[in-house]
Short mmCIF file of C-alpha atoms in Angstrom, two decimals:
data_model
loop_
_atom_site.label_atom_id
_atom_site.label_comp_id
_atom_site.label_asym_id
_atom_site.label_seq_id
_atom_site.Cartn_x
_atom_site.Cartn_y
_atom_site.Cartn_z
CA MET A 1 54.70 45.53 62.83
CA ASP A 2 54.53 41.74 63.26
CA GLU A 3 58.08 40.55 64.06
CA LYS A 4 57.61 37.27 62.21
CA LEU A 5 56.40 39.11 59.13
CA LEU A 6 59.38 41.45 59.24
CA GLN A 7 61.73 38.47 59.52
CA LEU A 8 60.11 36.83 56.49
CA ILE A 9 60.55 40.01 54.44
CA ILE A 10 64.20 40.28 55.48
CA GLN A 11 64.68 36.61 54.62
CA VAL A 12 63.37 37.20 51.10
CA GLN A 13 65.52 40.31 50.67
CA THR A 14 68.71 38.62 51.88
CA SER A 15 68.27 35.35 49.98
CA PRO A 16 70.33 34.80 46.80
CA PRO A 17 68.38 36.19 43.81
CA ILE A 18 68.41 32.83 42.07
CA GLY A 19 67.78 29.55 43.79
CA ASP A 20 65.36 27.48 45.82
CA GLU A 21 66.06 29.37 49.03
CA ARG A 22 64.58 32.61 47.72
CA GLN A 23 61.63 30.84 46.12
CA GLN A 24 60.82 29.09 49.38
CA ALA A 25 61.13 32.36 51.29
CA ILE A 26 58.70 34.05 48.87
CA VAL A 27 56.23 31.16 49.19
CA THR A 28 56.42 31.34 52.99
CA LEU A 29 55.93 35.12 52.97
CA SER A 30 52.98 35.00 50.58
CA ASP A 31 51.38 32.19 52.56
CA TYR A 32 51.77 34.15 55.79
CA LEU A 33 50.29 37.29 54.24
CA LEU A 34 47.26 35.38 52.97
CA ARG A 35 46.70 33.43 56.17
CA SER A 36 46.83 36.63 58.21
CA SER A 37 44.39 38.48 55.93
CA ASN A 38 40.71 38.88 56.71
CA LEU A 39 39.70 36.69 53.80
CA PHE A 40 40.68 33.44 55.48
CA ARG A 41 40.53 34.72 59.04
CA HIS A 42 38.02 32.05 60.09
CA GLN A 43 39.94 29.24 58.40
CA ARG A 44 43.45 29.77 59.71
CA HIS A 45 43.50 26.41 61.45
CA GLN A 46 41.51 24.52 58.82
CA LEU A 47 42.50 22.86 55.59
CA LEU A 48 41.22 24.77 52.58
CA CYS A 49 39.39 22.82 49.90
CA GLY A 50 37.20 23.27 46.85
CA VAL A 51 36.59 26.84 45.72
CA TYR A 52 38.44 28.26 48.72
CA LEU A 53 41.58 26.30 47.84
CA ASP A 54 41.38 27.41 44.20
CA ILE A 55 41.08 31.05 45.24
CA TYR A 56 43.86 30.69 47.77
CA GLN A 57 46.22 29.20 45.18
CA ALA A 58 45.36 31.92 42.65
CA LEU A 59 45.98 34.59 45.29
CA GLN A 60 49.24 32.96 46.32
CA LEU A 61 50.49 32.85 42.72
CA GLU A 62 49.56 36.48 42.09
CA LEU A 63 50.98 37.58 45.43
CA LYS A 64 54.31 35.87 44.72
CA GLN A 65 54.56 37.78 41.46
CA GLU A 66 53.70 41.05 43.19
CA ILE A 67 56.32 40.41 45.88
CA VAL A 68 59.03 39.64 43.34
CA GLN A 69 58.22 42.69 41.21
CA SER A 70 58.08 44.99 44.24
CA LEU A 71 61.31 43.73 45.78
CA ASP A 72 63.18 43.73 42.49
CA GLY A 73 61.92 47.24 41.79
CA GLY A 74 63.06 48.46 45.19
CA LYS A 75 59.58 49.55 46.25
CA CYS A 76 59.80 47.83 49.62
CA THR A 77 62.87 49.86 50.58
CA GLN A 78 61.31 53.10 49.35
CA LEU A 79 58.06 52.63 51.28
CA ASN A 80 57.21 51.93 54.88
CA VAL A 81 56.89 48.13 55.22
CA THR A 82 53.30 48.39 56.45
CA VAL A 83 52.36 50.55 53.45
CA TRP A 84 54.18 48.18 51.11
CA ILE A 85 52.28 45.16 52.45
CA LYS A 86 48.99 47.01 52.12
CA GLU A 87 49.69 47.95 48.51
CA VAL A 88 50.84 44.46 47.53
CA ARG A 89 47.80 42.85 49.13
CA SER A 90 45.43 45.41 47.62
CA ARG A 91 46.69 44.86 44.07
CA THR A 92 46.59 41.10 44.51
CA PHE A 93 43.06 40.95 45.88
CA SER A 94 41.78 43.39 43.26
CA LYS A 95 43.13 41.23 40.42
CA VAL A 96 42.13 37.80 41.69
CA LEU A 97 38.83 38.60 43.40
CA ASN A 98 37.08 39.62 40.20
CA GLU A 99 33.35 39.47 39.51
CA ALA A 100 33.48 35.85 38.39
CA CYS A 101 35.29 34.83 41.57
CA LEU A 102 32.83 36.66 43.82
CA GLN A 103 29.90 35.13 41.99
CA GLN A 104 31.40 31.70 42.55
CA LEU A 105 31.68 32.41 46.27
CA ALA A 106 28.08 33.61 46.37
CA LEU A 107 26.88 30.41 44.71
CA VAL A 108 28.83 28.34 47.22
CA VAL A 109 26.99 30.07 50.08
CA ALA A 110 23.61 29.72 48.37
CA GLN A 111 23.99 25.95 48.04
CA TYR A 112 23.87 25.49 51.82
CA ARG A 113 20.92 25.81 54.14
CA PRO A 114 20.89 29.22 55.86
CA GLN A 115 22.46 29.43 59.32
CA THR A 116 24.33 26.13 59.04
CA SER A 117 28.03 26.18 59.90
CA GLN A 118 29.05 25.80 56.24
CA TRP A 119 26.70 28.62 55.26
CA GLN A 120 28.01 30.96 57.95
CA LEU A 121 31.62 30.21 57.08
CA GLY A 122 30.97 30.76 53.38
CA PHE A 123 29.06 33.96 54.04
CA GLN A 124 31.89 35.40 56.12
CA VAL A 125 34.42 34.57 53.39
CA LEU A 126 32.12 36.15 50.80
CA ILE A 127 31.78 39.40 52.77
CA ASN A 128 35.53 39.60 53.34
CA ALA A 129 36.16 38.91 49.65
CA ILE A 130 33.74 41.65 48.56
CA ILE A 131 35.45 44.16 50.86
CA LEU A 132 38.96 43.18 49.76
CA SER A 133 38.04 43.10 46.06
CA ASP A 134 37.06 46.78 46.01
CA LYS A 135 34.21 45.89 43.64
CA LEU A 136 31.53 47.43 45.83
CA LEU A 137 29.84 50.53 44.43
CA HIS A 138 31.57 53.84 45.17
CA LYS A 139 29.83 57.17 44.82
CA ALA A 140 31.29 60.65 44.83
CA HIS A 141 30.17 63.14 47.48
CA ILE A 142 29.12 60.43 49.95
CA TYR A 143 30.24 61.00 53.53
CA ASP A 144 32.25 58.15 55.04
CA ASP A 145 29.79 57.66 57.90
CA ILE A 146 26.86 57.36 55.47
CA TYR A 147 28.80 54.93 53.31
CA GLU A 148 29.75 52.74 56.27
CA ASP A 149 26.22 52.72 57.68
CA ALA A 150 24.82 51.86 54.27
CA LYS A 151 27.40 49.10 53.90
CA ASN A 152 26.37 47.59 57.24
CA GLU A 153 22.75 47.63 56.11
CA LEU A 154 23.79 45.97 52.85
CA TRP A 155 25.50 43.13 54.74
CA ILE A 156 22.35 42.57 56.79
CA TRP A 157 20.25 42.57 53.62
CA LEU A 158 22.65 40.13 51.94
CA TYR A 159 22.60 37.92 55.04
CA ARG A 160 18.84 37.61 54.62
CA HIS A 161 18.69 37.35 50.82
CA ILE A 162 21.85 35.61 49.60
CA ASN A 163 19.93 32.38 49.08
CA THR A 164 17.51 34.15 46.73
CA TYR A 165 20.25 35.13 44.29
CA ASN A 166 19.60 33.64 40.85
CA PRO A 167 22.60 33.70 38.46
CA CYS A 168 20.26 33.19 35.50
CA LYS A 169 18.88 36.70 36.05
CA GLY A 170 22.20 38.49 36.23
CA ARG A 171 25.70 38.66 37.65
CA PHE A 172 26.21 38.80 41.39
CA ILE A 173 28.10 42.09 41.77
CA PRO A 174 25.67 44.17 39.63
CA TRP A 175 22.82 42.54 41.59
CA LEU A 176 24.48 43.51 44.87
CA ASN A 177 25.46 47.00 43.75
CA PHE A 178 21.94 47.70 42.50
CA ARG A 179 20.65 47.08 46.02
CA PHE A 180 23.53 49.07 47.52
CA ASP A 181 22.68 52.02 45.28
CA MET A 182 19.11 51.98 46.59
CA ILE A 183 20.34 51.84 50.18
CA LEU A 184 22.74 54.74 49.60
CA ARG A 185 19.97 56.86 48.10
CA ASN A 186 17.78 56.12 51.06
CA TYR A 187 20.55 57.09 53.47
CA GLN A 188 21.16 60.33 51.60
CA MET A 189 17.46 61.12 51.79
CA ARG A 190 17.48 60.45 55.52
CA LYS A 191 20.57 62.58 55.97
CA SER A 192 18.86 65.62 54.48
CA ASP A 193 15.76 65.31 56.68
CA PRO A 194 16.12 67.49 59.84
CA LEU A 195 13.88 65.25 61.94
CA ILE A 196 15.82 62.16 60.95
CA GLN A 197 19.09 63.95 61.67
CA LYS A 198 17.93 64.76 65.18
CA PHE A 199 16.92 61.17 65.90
CA ASN A 200 20.07 59.77 64.32
CA ALA A 201 22.16 61.97 66.60
CA LYS A 202 20.31 60.52 69.61
CA ILE A 203 20.80 56.98 68.34
CA ILE A 204 24.51 57.50 67.78
CA ARG A 205 24.95 59.02 71.24
CA ARG A 206 23.07 56.11 72.78
CA LYS A 207 25.14 53.61 70.82
CA TYR A 208 28.42 55.12 72.03
CA GLN A 209 27.07 55.20 75.58
CA LEU A 210 26.33 51.48 75.33
CA THR A 211 29.76 50.75 73.86
CA ASN A 212 31.57 52.76 76.53
CA PHE A 213 29.51 51.17 79.29
CA ILE A 214 30.29 47.65 78.10
CA GLN A 215 33.99 48.41 77.60
CA SER A 216 34.25 49.99 81.04
CA ILE A 217 33.25 46.76 82.78
CA ASN A 218 36.19 44.91 84.28
CA GLN A 219 35.70 41.47 82.80
CA ARG A 220 38.23 39.71 85.00
CA GLU A 221 36.54 40.94 88.16
CA MET A 222 33.13 39.97 86.78
CA ILE A 223 34.29 36.42 85.94
CA PHE A 224 35.95 36.06 89.34
CA TRP A 225 32.78 37.21 91.11
CA LEU A 226 30.60 34.84 89.07
CA ARG A 227 32.83 31.87 89.88
CA LEU A 228 32.65 32.62 93.58
CA ASN A 229 28.90 33.14 93.71
CA ALA A 230 27.51 30.99 90.89
CA LYS A 231 26.28 28.10 93.05
CA SER A 232 24.52 30.26 95.61
CA LEU A 233 22.96 32.56 93.02
CA ILE A 234 21.52 30.05 90.55
CA ALA A 235 18.77 29.09 92.99
CA ASP A 236 17.40 32.63 92.87
CA LEU A 237 15.51 33.41 89.64
CA VAL A 238 16.21 37.15 89.79
CA THR A 239 19.92 36.72 90.32
CA PHE A 240 19.95 34.02 87.67
CA LYS A 241 18.67 36.63 85.20
CA ILE A 242 21.39 39.00 86.37
CA ILE A 243 24.00 36.32 85.69
CA ALA A 244 22.53 35.80 82.22
CA LEU A 245 22.78 39.55 81.64
CA PHE A 246 26.42 39.56 82.76
CA ILE A 247 27.21 36.72 80.38
CA PHE A 248 25.49 38.60 77.56
CA ILE A 249 27.50 41.75 78.32
CA PHE A 250 30.68 39.69 78.44
CA PHE A 251 29.87 38.22 75.03
CA ILE A 252 29.19 41.66 73.53
CA ALA A 253 32.43 42.99 75.01
CA GLN A 254 34.34 40.18 73.29
CA LEU A 255 32.73 41.03 69.96
CA ILE A 256 33.62 44.71 70.38
CA ARG A 257 37.25 43.80 71.01
CA GLN A 258 37.30 41.49 68.00
CA LYS A 259 35.69 44.21 65.85
CA SER A 260 33.09 41.74 64.65
CA LEU A 261 31.33 42.50 61.37
CA TYR A 262 27.90 42.69 62.97
CA ILE A 263 28.56 44.30 66.36
CA ASN A 264 28.18 47.92 65.19
CA SER A 265 24.87 47.14 63.52
CA PHE A 266 23.74 45.20 66.59
CA LEU A 267 24.55 48.02 69.03
CA PHE A 268 23.03 50.54 66.64
CA GLU A 269 19.82 48.49 66.60
CA ILE A 270 19.73 48.30 70.41
CA ALA A 271 20.24 52.06 70.62
CA GLN A 272 17.49 52.62 68.07
CA GLN A 273 15.02 50.38 69.89
CA SER A 274 15.77 52.05 73.21
CA LEU A 275 14.41 55.38 71.98
CA PRO A 276 10.66 56.00 72.38
CA THR A 277 9.80 56.76 68.76
CA ILE A 278 11.76 56.49 65.55
CA PRO A 279 10.50 58.20 62.41
CA LYS A 280 10.59 55.94 59.41
CA LEU A 281 10.98 56.93 55.80
CA SER A 282 9.68 54.77 53.00
CA PRO A 283 12.62 52.98 51.39
CA ALA A 284 13.84 54.34 48.09
CA GLY A 285 12.51 52.37 45.18
CA GLU A 286 9.29 51.39 46.90
CA GLU A 287 6.94 49.80 44.40
CA LEU A 288 3.63 51.42 43.48
CA GLU A 289 1.69 48.61 45.08
CA ASN A 290 3.25 49.35 48.48
CA ILE A 291 2.25 53.03 48.76
CA PRO A 292 0.29 53.41 52.05
CA GLN A 293 -3.47 53.82 51.93
CA PRO A 294 -6.31 54.00 54.46
CA GLU A 295 -7.80 50.61 55.23
CA SER A 296 -11.25 51.88 54.23
CA GLU A 297 -10.23 52.45 50.61
CA PRO A 298 -11.71 49.78 48.33
CA ILE A 299 -9.17 48.76 45.69
CA LEU A 300 -5.75 50.35 45.51
CA SER A 301 -5.05 49.22 41.96
CA GLU A 302 -8.15 51.02 40.64
CA GLN A 303 -7.14 54.26 42.33
CA LEU A 304 -3.60 53.98 41.01
CA ARG A 305 -4.83 53.29 37.50
CA GLU A 306 -7.21 56.25 37.65
CA TYR A 307 -4.41 58.54 38.79
CA LEU A 308 -1.97 57.30 36.14
CA GLN A 309 -4.52 57.71 33.36
CA THR A 310 -6.06 61.05 34.35
CA SER A 311 -3.49 63.06 36.31
CA PRO A 312 -1.93 66.05 34.51
CA ASN A 313 1.33 65.56 36.44
CA GLN A 314 4.17 66.13 33.98
CA LEU A 315 6.32 63.50 35.67
CA LEU A 316 4.03 60.84 34.24
CA GLN A 317 5.20 61.80 30.76
CA LYS A 318 8.90 61.58 31.54
CA TYR A 319 10.49 59.10 29.16
CA ILE A 320 13.68 57.11 28.78
CA ARG A 321 16.23 58.90 26.63
CA GLY A 322 15.88 57.80 23.03
CA HIS A 323 12.53 56.12 23.71
CA PRO A 324 9.81 58.80 23.89
CA GLU A 325 7.14 56.11 23.79
CA VAL A 326 8.41 54.54 27.03
CA THR A 327 7.13 56.99 29.63
CA PHE A 328 6.83 56.54 33.38
CA GLN A 329 3.07 56.29 32.86
CA VAL A 330 3.46 53.44 30.36
CA ILE A 331 5.87 51.50 32.57
CA ALA A 332 3.71 52.00 35.67
CA LEU A 333 0.57 50.81 33.89
CA ASN A 334 2.42 47.75 32.62
CA ARG A 335 3.59 46.96 36.14
CA LEU A 336 0.07 47.49 37.42
CA ASP A 337 -1.16 44.98 34.84
CA GLY A 338 1.14 42.42 36.42
CA LYS A 339 3.82 42.37 33.74
CA SER A 340 7.33 41.45 34.86
CA TRP A 341 10.39 43.56 34.16
CA LYS A 342 11.49 40.89 31.70
CA GLU A 343 8.25 41.17 29.73
CA ILE A 344 8.43 44.97 29.64
CA SER A 345 12.07 44.76 28.60
CA GLU A 346 11.26 42.44 25.73
CA THR A 347 8.34 44.62 24.62
CA PHE A 348 10.34 47.84 24.34
CA LYS A 349 13.77 46.31 23.64
CA ILE A 350 15.31 48.10 26.63
CA GLY A 351 17.48 46.47 29.29
CA ILE A 352 15.94 45.69 32.66
CA PRO A 353 18.46 47.81 34.65
CA ALA A 354 17.71 50.88 32.50
CA LEU A 355 13.96 50.39 32.86
CA SER A 356 14.11 49.74 36.58
CA ASN A 357 16.48 52.63 37.36
CA PHE A 358 14.35 55.08 35.37
CA PHE A 359 11.18 53.85 37.07
CA GLN A 360 12.63 53.97 40.60
CA ARG A 361 14.09 57.47 40.18
CA ASN A 362 10.82 58.94 38.99
CA LEU A 363 8.73 56.96 41.46
CA GLU A 364 10.60 58.65 44.32
CA LYS A 365 9.54 62.02 42.92
CA ILE A 366 5.91 61.19 42.19
CA ALA A 367 5.13 58.88 45.14
CA PRO A 368 4.10 61.75 47.50
CA GLU A 369 1.58 62.99 44.92
CA ILE A 370 0.14 59.51 44.46
CA LYS A 371 -0.15 59.14 48.22
CA LYS A 372 -2.03 62.44 48.51
CA TYR A 373 -4.39 61.41 45.71
CA ILE A 374 -5.16 58.05 47.34
CA GLN A 375 -5.69 59.48 50.80
CA ALA A 376 -7.79 62.45 49.63
#
């Protein structure tokens, strides 16, 4: 337990119930709790402004109310202080970091050019806010390791696509959770494949070997050695590369100690690339146009259309509940004709999410048959 934090809590508890002294103690405690949270971790020594200041003030106000209610209700004395802080923070973040707030943060990131300092700062705040808000999709019967791996992949996807988010097409959290749902399905599919399981086990072992190797290096000794030998070694190209490698390892070790958001994914990727072959599954929700075909085949769209129109496969006649006229076959042919989801939605008076989810679910089932037909 942080001694300063404990002192602040005691100060609030021992202050007179009415008066400026207690109010100031509550403000100081709430400010300390917010400043020490992950949300503003990268801005502890910076002045908050704009959206970040608005969110901070809203969090501070809500947190003060939570602190007062908890202390007056005696919850802090009944619970372990660490547990109490966690509960107070959790309730506060869940209330303030709602969908509208997260969308606002996403739009702030999207207004900057990717990779700029403002963009990176905003992106980190956005990720932390999403995690703290507890608005990310949760699914029953998902193993923790699968969920965490899928979440890491989601952050990488968001890192690459945040600037493509268009608020006119939908809210941010449903947009994000739709992608997360696809990633989770893909991970579940991989988990059930014996070959993938075998390779994943190798990757995980390799990743832990890398982590242990990096952590086992005595950084102080390495820095001391580099300082002593830097001048004499730089002239040699080979040893210069060794120095560069040492610096890289030192940097990775620092990230591991800081528990950086991206380090697990980075080490996982290194481990994956170090293996000779990695089997790849087609991502869940792959569009019809992306189904593999031999290069010698003439026109994929003609083959797809022929299959959709002539195949006796019963899956083609699956329809959306309450809309027997809207079958998988009908949707697929519309997509093949180049119609957008919006156009199809307007034609059949069905929401885009319902159409897309139905299409993606059934496409996963029928894609192998289409592939066989095309490659026959």
